[in-house]
Short mmCIF file of C-alpha atoms in Angstrom, two decimals:
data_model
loop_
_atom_site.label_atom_id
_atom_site.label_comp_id
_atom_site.label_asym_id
_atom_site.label_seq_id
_atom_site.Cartn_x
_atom_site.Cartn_y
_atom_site.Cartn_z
CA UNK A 4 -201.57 -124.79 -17.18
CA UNK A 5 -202.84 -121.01 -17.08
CA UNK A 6 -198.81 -120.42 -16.94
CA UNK A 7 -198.05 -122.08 -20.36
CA UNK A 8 -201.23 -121.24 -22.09
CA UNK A 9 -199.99 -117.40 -20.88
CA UNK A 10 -196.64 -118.24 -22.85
CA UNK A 11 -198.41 -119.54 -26.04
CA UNK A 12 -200.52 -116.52 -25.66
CA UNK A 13 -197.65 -114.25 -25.58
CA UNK A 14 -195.67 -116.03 -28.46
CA UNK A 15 -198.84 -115.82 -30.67
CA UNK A 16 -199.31 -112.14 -30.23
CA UNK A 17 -195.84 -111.69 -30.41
CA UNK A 18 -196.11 -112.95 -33.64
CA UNK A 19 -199.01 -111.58 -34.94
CA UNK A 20 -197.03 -108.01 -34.02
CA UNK A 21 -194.44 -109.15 -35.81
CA UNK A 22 -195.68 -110.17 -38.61
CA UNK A 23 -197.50 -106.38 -39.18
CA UNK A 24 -194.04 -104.62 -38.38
CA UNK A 25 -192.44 -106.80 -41.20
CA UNK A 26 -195.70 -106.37 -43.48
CA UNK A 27 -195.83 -102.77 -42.94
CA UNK A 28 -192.72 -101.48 -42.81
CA UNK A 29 -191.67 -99.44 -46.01
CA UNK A 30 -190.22 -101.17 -49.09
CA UNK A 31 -187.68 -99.69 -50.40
CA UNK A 32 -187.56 -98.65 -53.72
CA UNK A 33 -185.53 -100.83 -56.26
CA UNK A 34 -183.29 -97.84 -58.36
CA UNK A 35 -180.56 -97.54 -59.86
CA UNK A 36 -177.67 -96.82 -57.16
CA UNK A 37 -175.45 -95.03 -59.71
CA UNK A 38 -175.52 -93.65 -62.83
CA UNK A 39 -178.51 -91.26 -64.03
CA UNK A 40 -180.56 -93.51 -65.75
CA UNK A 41 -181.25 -94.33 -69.24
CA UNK A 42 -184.22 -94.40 -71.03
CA UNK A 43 -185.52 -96.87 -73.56
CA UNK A 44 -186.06 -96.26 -77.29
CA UNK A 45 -184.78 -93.90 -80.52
CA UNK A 46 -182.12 -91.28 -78.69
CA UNK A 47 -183.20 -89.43 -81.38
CA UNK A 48 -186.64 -89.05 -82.80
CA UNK A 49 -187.59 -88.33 -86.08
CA UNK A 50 -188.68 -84.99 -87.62
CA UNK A 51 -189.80 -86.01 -90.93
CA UNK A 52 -193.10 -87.56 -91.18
CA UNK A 53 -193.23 -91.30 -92.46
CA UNK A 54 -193.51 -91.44 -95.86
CA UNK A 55 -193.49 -95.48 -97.16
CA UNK A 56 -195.36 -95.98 -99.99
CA UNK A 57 -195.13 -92.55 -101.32
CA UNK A 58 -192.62 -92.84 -104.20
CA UNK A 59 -191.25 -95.48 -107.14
CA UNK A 60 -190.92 -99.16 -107.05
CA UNK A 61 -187.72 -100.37 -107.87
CA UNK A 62 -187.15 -103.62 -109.10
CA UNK A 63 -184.39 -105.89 -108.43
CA UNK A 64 -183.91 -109.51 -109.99
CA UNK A 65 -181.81 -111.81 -109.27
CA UNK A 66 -178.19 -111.05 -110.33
CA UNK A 67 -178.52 -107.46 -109.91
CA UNK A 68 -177.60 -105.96 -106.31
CA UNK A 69 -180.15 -104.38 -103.90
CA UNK A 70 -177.56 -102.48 -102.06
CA UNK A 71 -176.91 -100.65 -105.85
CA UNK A 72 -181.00 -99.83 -105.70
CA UNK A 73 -181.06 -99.27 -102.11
CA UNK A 74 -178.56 -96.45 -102.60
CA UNK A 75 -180.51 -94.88 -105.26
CA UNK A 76 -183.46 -95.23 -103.53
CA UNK A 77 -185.28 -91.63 -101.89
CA UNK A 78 -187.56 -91.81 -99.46
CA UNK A 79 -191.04 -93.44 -99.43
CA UNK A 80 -189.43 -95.66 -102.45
CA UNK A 81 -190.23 -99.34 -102.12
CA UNK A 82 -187.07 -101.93 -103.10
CA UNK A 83 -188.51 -104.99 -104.51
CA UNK A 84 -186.64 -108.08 -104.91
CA UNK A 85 -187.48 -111.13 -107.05
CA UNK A 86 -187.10 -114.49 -105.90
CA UNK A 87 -183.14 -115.83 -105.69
CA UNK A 88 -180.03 -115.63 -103.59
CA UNK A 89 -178.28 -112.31 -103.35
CA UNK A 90 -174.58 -112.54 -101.53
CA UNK A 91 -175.21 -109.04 -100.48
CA UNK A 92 -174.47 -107.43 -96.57
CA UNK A 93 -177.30 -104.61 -96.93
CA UNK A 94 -176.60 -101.28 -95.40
CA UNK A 95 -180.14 -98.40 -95.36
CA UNK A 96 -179.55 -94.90 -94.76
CA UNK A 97 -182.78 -93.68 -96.46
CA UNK A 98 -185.56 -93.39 -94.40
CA UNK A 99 -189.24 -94.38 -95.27
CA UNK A 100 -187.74 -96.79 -97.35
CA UNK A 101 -189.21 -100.39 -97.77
CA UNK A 102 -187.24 -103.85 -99.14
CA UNK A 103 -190.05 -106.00 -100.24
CA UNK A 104 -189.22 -109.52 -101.06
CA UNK A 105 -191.50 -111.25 -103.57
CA UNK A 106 -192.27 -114.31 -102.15
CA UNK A 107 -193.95 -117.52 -104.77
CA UNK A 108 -194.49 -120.49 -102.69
CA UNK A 109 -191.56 -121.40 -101.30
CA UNK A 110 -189.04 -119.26 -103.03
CA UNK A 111 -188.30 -115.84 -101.97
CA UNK A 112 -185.25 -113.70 -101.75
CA UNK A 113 -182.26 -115.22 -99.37
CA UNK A 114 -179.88 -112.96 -98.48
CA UNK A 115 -176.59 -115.36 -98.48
CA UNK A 116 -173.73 -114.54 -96.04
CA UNK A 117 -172.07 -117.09 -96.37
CA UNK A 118 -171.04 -117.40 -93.01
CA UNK A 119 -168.46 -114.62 -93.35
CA UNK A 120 -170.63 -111.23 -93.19
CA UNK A 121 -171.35 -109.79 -90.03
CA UNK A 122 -174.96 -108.73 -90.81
CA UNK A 123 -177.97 -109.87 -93.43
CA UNK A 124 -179.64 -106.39 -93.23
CA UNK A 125 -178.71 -102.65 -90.99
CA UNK A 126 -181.28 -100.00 -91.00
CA UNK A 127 -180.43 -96.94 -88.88
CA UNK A 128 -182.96 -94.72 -90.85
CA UNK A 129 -186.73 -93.98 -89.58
CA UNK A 130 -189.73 -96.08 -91.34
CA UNK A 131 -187.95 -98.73 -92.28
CA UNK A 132 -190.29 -101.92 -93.63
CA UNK A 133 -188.59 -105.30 -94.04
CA UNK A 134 -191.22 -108.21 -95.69
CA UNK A 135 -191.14 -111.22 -97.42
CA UNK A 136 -187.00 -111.48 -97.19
CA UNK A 137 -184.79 -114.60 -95.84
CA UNK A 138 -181.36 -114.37 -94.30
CA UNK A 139 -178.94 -117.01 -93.53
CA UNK A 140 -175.75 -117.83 -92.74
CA UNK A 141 -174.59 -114.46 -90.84
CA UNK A 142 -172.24 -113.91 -88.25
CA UNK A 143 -173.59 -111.41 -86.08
CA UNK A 144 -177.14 -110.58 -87.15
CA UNK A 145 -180.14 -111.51 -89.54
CA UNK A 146 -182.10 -108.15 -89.89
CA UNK A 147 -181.06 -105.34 -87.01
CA UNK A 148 -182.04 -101.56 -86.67
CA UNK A 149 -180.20 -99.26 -84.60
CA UNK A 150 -181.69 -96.34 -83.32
CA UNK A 151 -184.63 -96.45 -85.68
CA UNK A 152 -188.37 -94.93 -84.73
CA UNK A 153 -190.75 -97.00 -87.08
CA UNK A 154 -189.49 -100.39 -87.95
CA UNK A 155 -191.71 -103.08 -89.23
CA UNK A 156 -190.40 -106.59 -89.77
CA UNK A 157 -193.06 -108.87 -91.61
CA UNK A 158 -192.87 -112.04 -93.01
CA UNK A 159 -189.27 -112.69 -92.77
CA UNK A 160 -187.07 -115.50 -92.53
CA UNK A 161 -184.24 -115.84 -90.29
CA UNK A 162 -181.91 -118.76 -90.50
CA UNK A 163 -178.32 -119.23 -88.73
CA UNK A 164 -177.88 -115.16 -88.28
CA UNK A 165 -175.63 -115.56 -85.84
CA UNK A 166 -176.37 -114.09 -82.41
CA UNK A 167 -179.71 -112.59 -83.32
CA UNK A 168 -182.01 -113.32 -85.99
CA UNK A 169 -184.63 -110.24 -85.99
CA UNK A 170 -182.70 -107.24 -83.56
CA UNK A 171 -184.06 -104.04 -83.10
CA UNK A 172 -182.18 -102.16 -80.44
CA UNK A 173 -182.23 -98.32 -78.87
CA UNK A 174 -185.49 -97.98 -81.14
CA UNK A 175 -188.98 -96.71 -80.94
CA UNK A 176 -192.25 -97.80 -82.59
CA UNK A 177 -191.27 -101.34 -83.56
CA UNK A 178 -193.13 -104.61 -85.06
CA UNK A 179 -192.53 -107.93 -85.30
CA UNK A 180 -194.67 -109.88 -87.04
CA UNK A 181 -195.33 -113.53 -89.37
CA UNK A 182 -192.30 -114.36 -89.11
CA UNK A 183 -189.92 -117.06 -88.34
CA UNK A 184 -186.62 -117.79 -86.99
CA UNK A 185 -183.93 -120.72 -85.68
CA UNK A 186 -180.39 -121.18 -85.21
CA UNK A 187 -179.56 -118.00 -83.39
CA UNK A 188 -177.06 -118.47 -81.10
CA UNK A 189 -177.97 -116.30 -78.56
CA UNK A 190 -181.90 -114.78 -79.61
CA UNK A 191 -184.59 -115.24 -82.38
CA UNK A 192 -186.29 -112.01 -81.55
CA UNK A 193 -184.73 -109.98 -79.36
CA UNK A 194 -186.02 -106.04 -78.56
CA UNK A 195 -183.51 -104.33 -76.73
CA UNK A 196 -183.85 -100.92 -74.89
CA UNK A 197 -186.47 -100.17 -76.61
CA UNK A 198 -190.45 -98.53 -76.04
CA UNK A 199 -193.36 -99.27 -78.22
CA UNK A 200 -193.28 -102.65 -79.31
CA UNK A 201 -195.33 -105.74 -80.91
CA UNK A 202 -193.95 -109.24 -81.15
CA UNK A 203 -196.36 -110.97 -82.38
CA UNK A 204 -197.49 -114.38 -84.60
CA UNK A 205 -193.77 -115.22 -85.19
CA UNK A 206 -192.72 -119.25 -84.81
CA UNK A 207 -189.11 -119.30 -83.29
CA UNK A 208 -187.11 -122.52 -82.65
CA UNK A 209 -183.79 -123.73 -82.28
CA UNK A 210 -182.11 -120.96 -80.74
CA UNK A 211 -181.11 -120.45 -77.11
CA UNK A 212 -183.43 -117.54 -76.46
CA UNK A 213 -186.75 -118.00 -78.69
CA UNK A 214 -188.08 -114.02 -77.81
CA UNK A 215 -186.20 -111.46 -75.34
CA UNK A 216 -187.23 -108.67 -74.30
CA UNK A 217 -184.34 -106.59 -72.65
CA UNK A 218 -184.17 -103.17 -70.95
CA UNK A 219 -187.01 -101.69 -72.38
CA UNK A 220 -190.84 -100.83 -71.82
CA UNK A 221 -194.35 -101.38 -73.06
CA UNK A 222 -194.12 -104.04 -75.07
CA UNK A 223 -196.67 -106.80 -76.17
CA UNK A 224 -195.39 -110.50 -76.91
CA UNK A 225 -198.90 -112.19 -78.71
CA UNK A 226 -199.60 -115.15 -80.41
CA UNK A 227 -196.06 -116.27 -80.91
CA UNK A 228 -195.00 -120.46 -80.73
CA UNK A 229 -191.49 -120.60 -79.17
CA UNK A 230 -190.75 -124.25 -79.27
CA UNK A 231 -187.59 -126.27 -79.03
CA UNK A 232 -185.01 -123.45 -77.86
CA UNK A 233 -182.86 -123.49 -74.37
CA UNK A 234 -185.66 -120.83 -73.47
CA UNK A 235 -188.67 -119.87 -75.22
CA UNK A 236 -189.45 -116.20 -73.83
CA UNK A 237 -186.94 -113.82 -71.81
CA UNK A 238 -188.25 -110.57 -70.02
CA UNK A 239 -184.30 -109.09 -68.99
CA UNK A 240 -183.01 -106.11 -67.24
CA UNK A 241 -179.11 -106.22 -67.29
CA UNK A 242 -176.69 -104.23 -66.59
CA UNK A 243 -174.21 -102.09 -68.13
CA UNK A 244 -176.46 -100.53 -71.15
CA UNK A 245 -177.40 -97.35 -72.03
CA UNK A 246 -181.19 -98.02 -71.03
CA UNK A 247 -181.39 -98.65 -67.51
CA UNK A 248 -185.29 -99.63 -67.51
CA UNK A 249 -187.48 -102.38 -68.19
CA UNK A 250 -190.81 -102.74 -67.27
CA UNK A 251 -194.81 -103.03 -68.85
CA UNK A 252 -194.51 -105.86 -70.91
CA UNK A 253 -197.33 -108.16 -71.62
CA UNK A 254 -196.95 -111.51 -72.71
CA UNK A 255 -200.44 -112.53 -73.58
CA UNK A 256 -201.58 -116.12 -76.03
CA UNK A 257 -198.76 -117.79 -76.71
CA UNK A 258 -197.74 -121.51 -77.07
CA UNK A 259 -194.89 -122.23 -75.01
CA UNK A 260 -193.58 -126.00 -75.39
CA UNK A 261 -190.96 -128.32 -75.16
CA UNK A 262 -188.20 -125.88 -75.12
CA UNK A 263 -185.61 -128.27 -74.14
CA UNK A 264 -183.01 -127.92 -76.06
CA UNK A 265 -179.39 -127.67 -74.42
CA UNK A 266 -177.91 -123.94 -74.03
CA UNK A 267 -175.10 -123.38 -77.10
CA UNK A 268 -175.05 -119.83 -75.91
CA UNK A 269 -170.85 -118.54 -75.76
CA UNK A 270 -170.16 -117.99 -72.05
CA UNK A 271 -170.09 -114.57 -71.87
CA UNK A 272 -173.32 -114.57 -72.86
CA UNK A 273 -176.07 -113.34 -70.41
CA UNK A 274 -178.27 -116.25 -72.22
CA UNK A 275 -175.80 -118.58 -71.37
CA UNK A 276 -177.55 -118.74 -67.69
CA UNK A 277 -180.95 -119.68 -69.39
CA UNK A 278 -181.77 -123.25 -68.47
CA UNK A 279 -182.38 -125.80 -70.48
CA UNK A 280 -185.75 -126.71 -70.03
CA UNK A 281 -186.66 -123.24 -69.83
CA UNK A 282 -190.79 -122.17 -70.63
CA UNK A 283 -190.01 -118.17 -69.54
CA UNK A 284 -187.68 -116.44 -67.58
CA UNK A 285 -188.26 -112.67 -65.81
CA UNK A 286 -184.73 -111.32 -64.65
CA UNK A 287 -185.28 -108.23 -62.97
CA UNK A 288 -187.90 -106.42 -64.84
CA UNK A 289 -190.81 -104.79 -63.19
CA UNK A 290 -194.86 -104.95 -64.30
CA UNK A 291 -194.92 -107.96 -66.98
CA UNK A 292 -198.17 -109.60 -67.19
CA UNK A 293 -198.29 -113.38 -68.42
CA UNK A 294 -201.62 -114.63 -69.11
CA UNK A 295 -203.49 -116.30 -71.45
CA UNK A 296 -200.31 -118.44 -73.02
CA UNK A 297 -200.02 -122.09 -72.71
CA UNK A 298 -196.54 -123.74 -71.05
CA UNK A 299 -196.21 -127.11 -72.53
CA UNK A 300 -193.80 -129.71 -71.76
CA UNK A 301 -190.78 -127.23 -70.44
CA UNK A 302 -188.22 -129.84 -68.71
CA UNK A 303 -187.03 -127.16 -66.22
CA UNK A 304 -190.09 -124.97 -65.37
CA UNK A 305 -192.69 -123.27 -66.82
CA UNK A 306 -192.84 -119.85 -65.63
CA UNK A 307 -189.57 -118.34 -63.56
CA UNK A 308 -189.12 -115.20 -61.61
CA UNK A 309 -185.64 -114.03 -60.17
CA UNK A 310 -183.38 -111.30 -59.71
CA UNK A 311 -179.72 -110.47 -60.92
CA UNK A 312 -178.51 -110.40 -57.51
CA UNK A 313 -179.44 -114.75 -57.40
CA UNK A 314 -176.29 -115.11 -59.90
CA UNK A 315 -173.48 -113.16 -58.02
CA UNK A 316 -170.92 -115.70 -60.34
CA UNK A 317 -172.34 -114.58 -63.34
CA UNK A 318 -173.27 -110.86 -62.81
CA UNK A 319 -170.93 -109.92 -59.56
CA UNK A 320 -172.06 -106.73 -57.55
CA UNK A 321 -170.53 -103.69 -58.97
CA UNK A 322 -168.31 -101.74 -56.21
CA UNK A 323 -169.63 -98.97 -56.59
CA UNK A 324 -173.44 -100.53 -57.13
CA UNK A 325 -175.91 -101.46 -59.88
CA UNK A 326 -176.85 -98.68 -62.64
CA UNK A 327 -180.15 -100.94 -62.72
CA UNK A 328 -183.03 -101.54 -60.44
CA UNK A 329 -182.05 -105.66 -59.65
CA UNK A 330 -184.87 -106.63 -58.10
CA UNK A 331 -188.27 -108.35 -60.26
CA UNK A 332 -191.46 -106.00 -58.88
CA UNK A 333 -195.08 -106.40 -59.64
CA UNK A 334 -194.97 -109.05 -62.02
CA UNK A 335 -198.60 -110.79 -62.69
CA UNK A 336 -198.69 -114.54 -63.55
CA UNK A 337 -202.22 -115.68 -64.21
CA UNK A 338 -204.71 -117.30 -66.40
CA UNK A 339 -202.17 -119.41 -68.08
CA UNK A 340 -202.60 -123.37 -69.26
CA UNK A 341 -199.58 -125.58 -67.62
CA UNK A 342 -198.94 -129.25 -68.95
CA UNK A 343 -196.39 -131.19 -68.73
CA UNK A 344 -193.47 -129.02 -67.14
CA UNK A 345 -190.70 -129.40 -64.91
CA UNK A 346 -190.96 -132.70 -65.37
CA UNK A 347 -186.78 -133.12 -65.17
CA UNK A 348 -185.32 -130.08 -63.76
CA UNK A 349 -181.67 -130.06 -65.19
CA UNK A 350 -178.53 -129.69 -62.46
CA UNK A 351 -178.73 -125.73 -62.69
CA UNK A 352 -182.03 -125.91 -61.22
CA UNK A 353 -181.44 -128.14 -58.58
CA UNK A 354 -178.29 -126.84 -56.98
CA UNK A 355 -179.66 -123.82 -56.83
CA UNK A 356 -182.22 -124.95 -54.84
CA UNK A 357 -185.16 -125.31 -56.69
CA UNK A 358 -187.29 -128.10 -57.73
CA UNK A 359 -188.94 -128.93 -61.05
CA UNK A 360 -192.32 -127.07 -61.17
CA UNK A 361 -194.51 -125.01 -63.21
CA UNK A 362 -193.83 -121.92 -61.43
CA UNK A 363 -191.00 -120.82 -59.47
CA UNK A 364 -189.48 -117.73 -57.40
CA UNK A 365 -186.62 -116.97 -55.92
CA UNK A 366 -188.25 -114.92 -53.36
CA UNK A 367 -186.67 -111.64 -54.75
CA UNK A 368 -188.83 -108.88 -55.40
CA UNK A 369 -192.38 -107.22 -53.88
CA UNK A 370 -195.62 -107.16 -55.27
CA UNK A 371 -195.24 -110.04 -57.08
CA UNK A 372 -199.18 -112.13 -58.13
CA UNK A 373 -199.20 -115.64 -59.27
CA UNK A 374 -203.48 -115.69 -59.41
CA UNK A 375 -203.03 -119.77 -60.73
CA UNK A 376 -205.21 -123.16 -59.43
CA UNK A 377 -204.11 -126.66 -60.13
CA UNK A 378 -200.09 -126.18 -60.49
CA UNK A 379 -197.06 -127.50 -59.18
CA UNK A 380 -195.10 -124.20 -57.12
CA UNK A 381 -191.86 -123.55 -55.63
CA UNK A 382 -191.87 -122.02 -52.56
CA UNK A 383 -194.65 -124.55 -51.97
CA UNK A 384 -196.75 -120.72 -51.31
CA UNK A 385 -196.84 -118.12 -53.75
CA UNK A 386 -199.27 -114.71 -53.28
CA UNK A 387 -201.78 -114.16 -54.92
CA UNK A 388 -204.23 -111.43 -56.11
CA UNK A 389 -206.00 -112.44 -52.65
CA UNK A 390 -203.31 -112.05 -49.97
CA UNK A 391 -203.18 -108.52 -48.55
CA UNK A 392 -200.36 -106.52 -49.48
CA UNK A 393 -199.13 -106.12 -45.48
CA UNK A 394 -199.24 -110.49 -45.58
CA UNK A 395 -197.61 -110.70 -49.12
CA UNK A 396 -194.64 -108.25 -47.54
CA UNK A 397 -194.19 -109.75 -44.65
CA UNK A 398 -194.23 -113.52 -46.53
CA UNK A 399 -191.41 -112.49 -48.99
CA UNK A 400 -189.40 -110.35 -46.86
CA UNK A 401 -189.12 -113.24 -44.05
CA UNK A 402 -188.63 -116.11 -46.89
CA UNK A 403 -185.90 -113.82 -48.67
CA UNK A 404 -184.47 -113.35 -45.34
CA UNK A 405 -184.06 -117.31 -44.73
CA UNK A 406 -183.12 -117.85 -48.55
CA UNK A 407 -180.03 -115.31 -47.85
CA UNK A 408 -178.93 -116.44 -44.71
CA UNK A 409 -180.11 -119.98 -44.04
CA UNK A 410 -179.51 -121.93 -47.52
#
């Protein structure tokens, strides 16, 4: 007896010790492996201060052009546009320049592509306002900005842009706001390498990706109702742009349901991985905080956290290694409402190993918190605010471990 109790005694400790090597041991740090590293938002800043709202109003009714006022515009001028449908693509150079739609009711301004032009509206100058306009019918884009620092998009309308229906990318300083879109076939929203943004009180629907947030840093998703896409929010870090970075975003009070519609995403899309069923997705970004936001009814999951490395089909390892950190770090889940969700996990789910719940992981990543009571979670353990760092280590390095080289 005293010989096998001396064995248990022996396996216990040597467990215990290895548990604190594996907890304690450094973590290394997720960085780029080549490449110097890109940083989000305007490449180049603005030295003019911003001006909107210091010079004319200039009225356009329907029948005229806005692209013959826009170009006669100077800056701080405000374009504003009467109620009808203009078959314009809208280029703005000026900057400080604002297109105000006049919206009565239901009628507004609806810039018409009619399915042939590329884009509904392209800023690339600083303090640039969009309100009260509606696009549809677009190939590529509703309303983008490239490169911009000071963007506000307000009561808009998006409708069949194309790939994205509001698209800020390599921009600074940017809002979102009242607005509404559907139909995009890859995002509603999406904020790409970016710094300094707001998403907030927008309804998006019927696209594959409701809201993304890609490659970029401190931004705040708020009081937004993403309903009835493939996926209703996406926090991204891919590879191959010129921003390398993506972390700091807060997604905080929004309604989160039913977002079950099937992925129409072209397959070289990095959306066309989303899910259907799909409440949020974190790919490899660091430091985003959900809280506060009710998942409702998402088929799939609620609440997903994973790494590019888990889809070696659709994002093979580079030869000569990743110009992005792959891994999804110190990402805080908590305080949320969950009803409803993962209710039918669709095939993508499943054969990868995963079950329907309302949060998931694919064990990827350190310093990840889930701080939630009451929910259905896959691994059946996830840490929490409570488990000391060493444990929480220890946990995902040895689960990771078996993930790799056991399933």
């Amino acid at each position: 007896m005293k010989w096998f109790l001396g064995i248990l005694g022996g396996l216990l400790a040597l467990l215990v010790v290895g548990t604190l090597v594996v907890g304690f041991w450094p973590v290394a740090p997720d960085v780029p492996q080549v490449g110097a590293g890109g940083k989000a938002g305007d490449p180049t800043p603005p030295t003019n201060p911003d001006r909107r709202g210091t010079g004319v109003i200039i009225e356009v009714k329907a029948g005229e052009s806005i692209q013959a006022a826009i170009d006669k515009a100077q800056p701080g001028d405000t374009i504003r546009i009467q109620p009808g449908v203009y078959q314009e693509s809208l280029l703005v150079q000026t900057e400080s320049l604002t297109l105000e739609g006049v919206v009565n009711g239901d009628e507004r301004a609806v810039i018409d592509g009619q399915g042939k032009d590329a884009n509904g509206i392209l800023g690339v100058a600083d303090y640039f306002t969009v309100t009260g306009l509606k696009t549809i019918n677009h190939t590529s884009n509703g309303i983008t900005t490239q490169g911009v620092t000071g963007q506000i998009f307000r009561n808009v309308i998006t409708e069949k842009p194309g790939d994205y229906g509001i698209f800020p990318v390599l921009s600074t300083d940017i809002l979102v706001e009242d607005s509404i879109t559907s139909g995009a076939v890859d995002t509603g929203i999406y904020v790409g390498q970016s710094t300094q943004i707001v998403v907030r009180n927008n309804e998006v629907f019927g696209n594959v990706s409701g809201i993304e947030i890609e490659n970029s840093t401190n931004a705040l998703v708020e009081g937004n109702h993403a309903h009835d896409n493939t996926g209703g929010i996406l926090v991204f870090v891919l590879p191959g742009k010129t921003a390398t970075e993506g972390t700091n975003t807060r997604v905080v009070n929004n309604l989160i349901e039913n977002n079950n519609l099937p992925n129409f995403a072209r397959p070289e899309m990095s959306v066309a991985l989303v899910p259907q069923g799909t409440g949020m997705l974190i790919l490899s970004a660091d430091e985003t905080e959900v809280t506060g936001n009710t998942f409702r009814g998402n088929q799939s999951f609620a609440v997903a956290i994973v790494a590019l490395t888990d889809f070696p089909d659709f994002f093979p390892p580079p030869a000569q290694g990743w110009d992005v950190p792959v891994l999804s770090e110190r990402n805080w889940v908590h305080n949320n409402i969950y009803e409803n969700n993962g209710y039918n996990a669709v095939k993508e789910v499943t054969e990868a190993g995963f079950i329907g719940a309302d949060l998931l992981w694919s064990t990827s990543g350190t310093g990840n918190r889930w701080d939630e009571t009451g929910v259905k979670v896959f691994p059946p353990a996830l840490p929490s605010s409570s488990w000391p760092s060493f444990l929480a280590n220890a946990y995902q390095r040895i689960l990771n471990w078996a993930v790799v080289n056991l399933l």
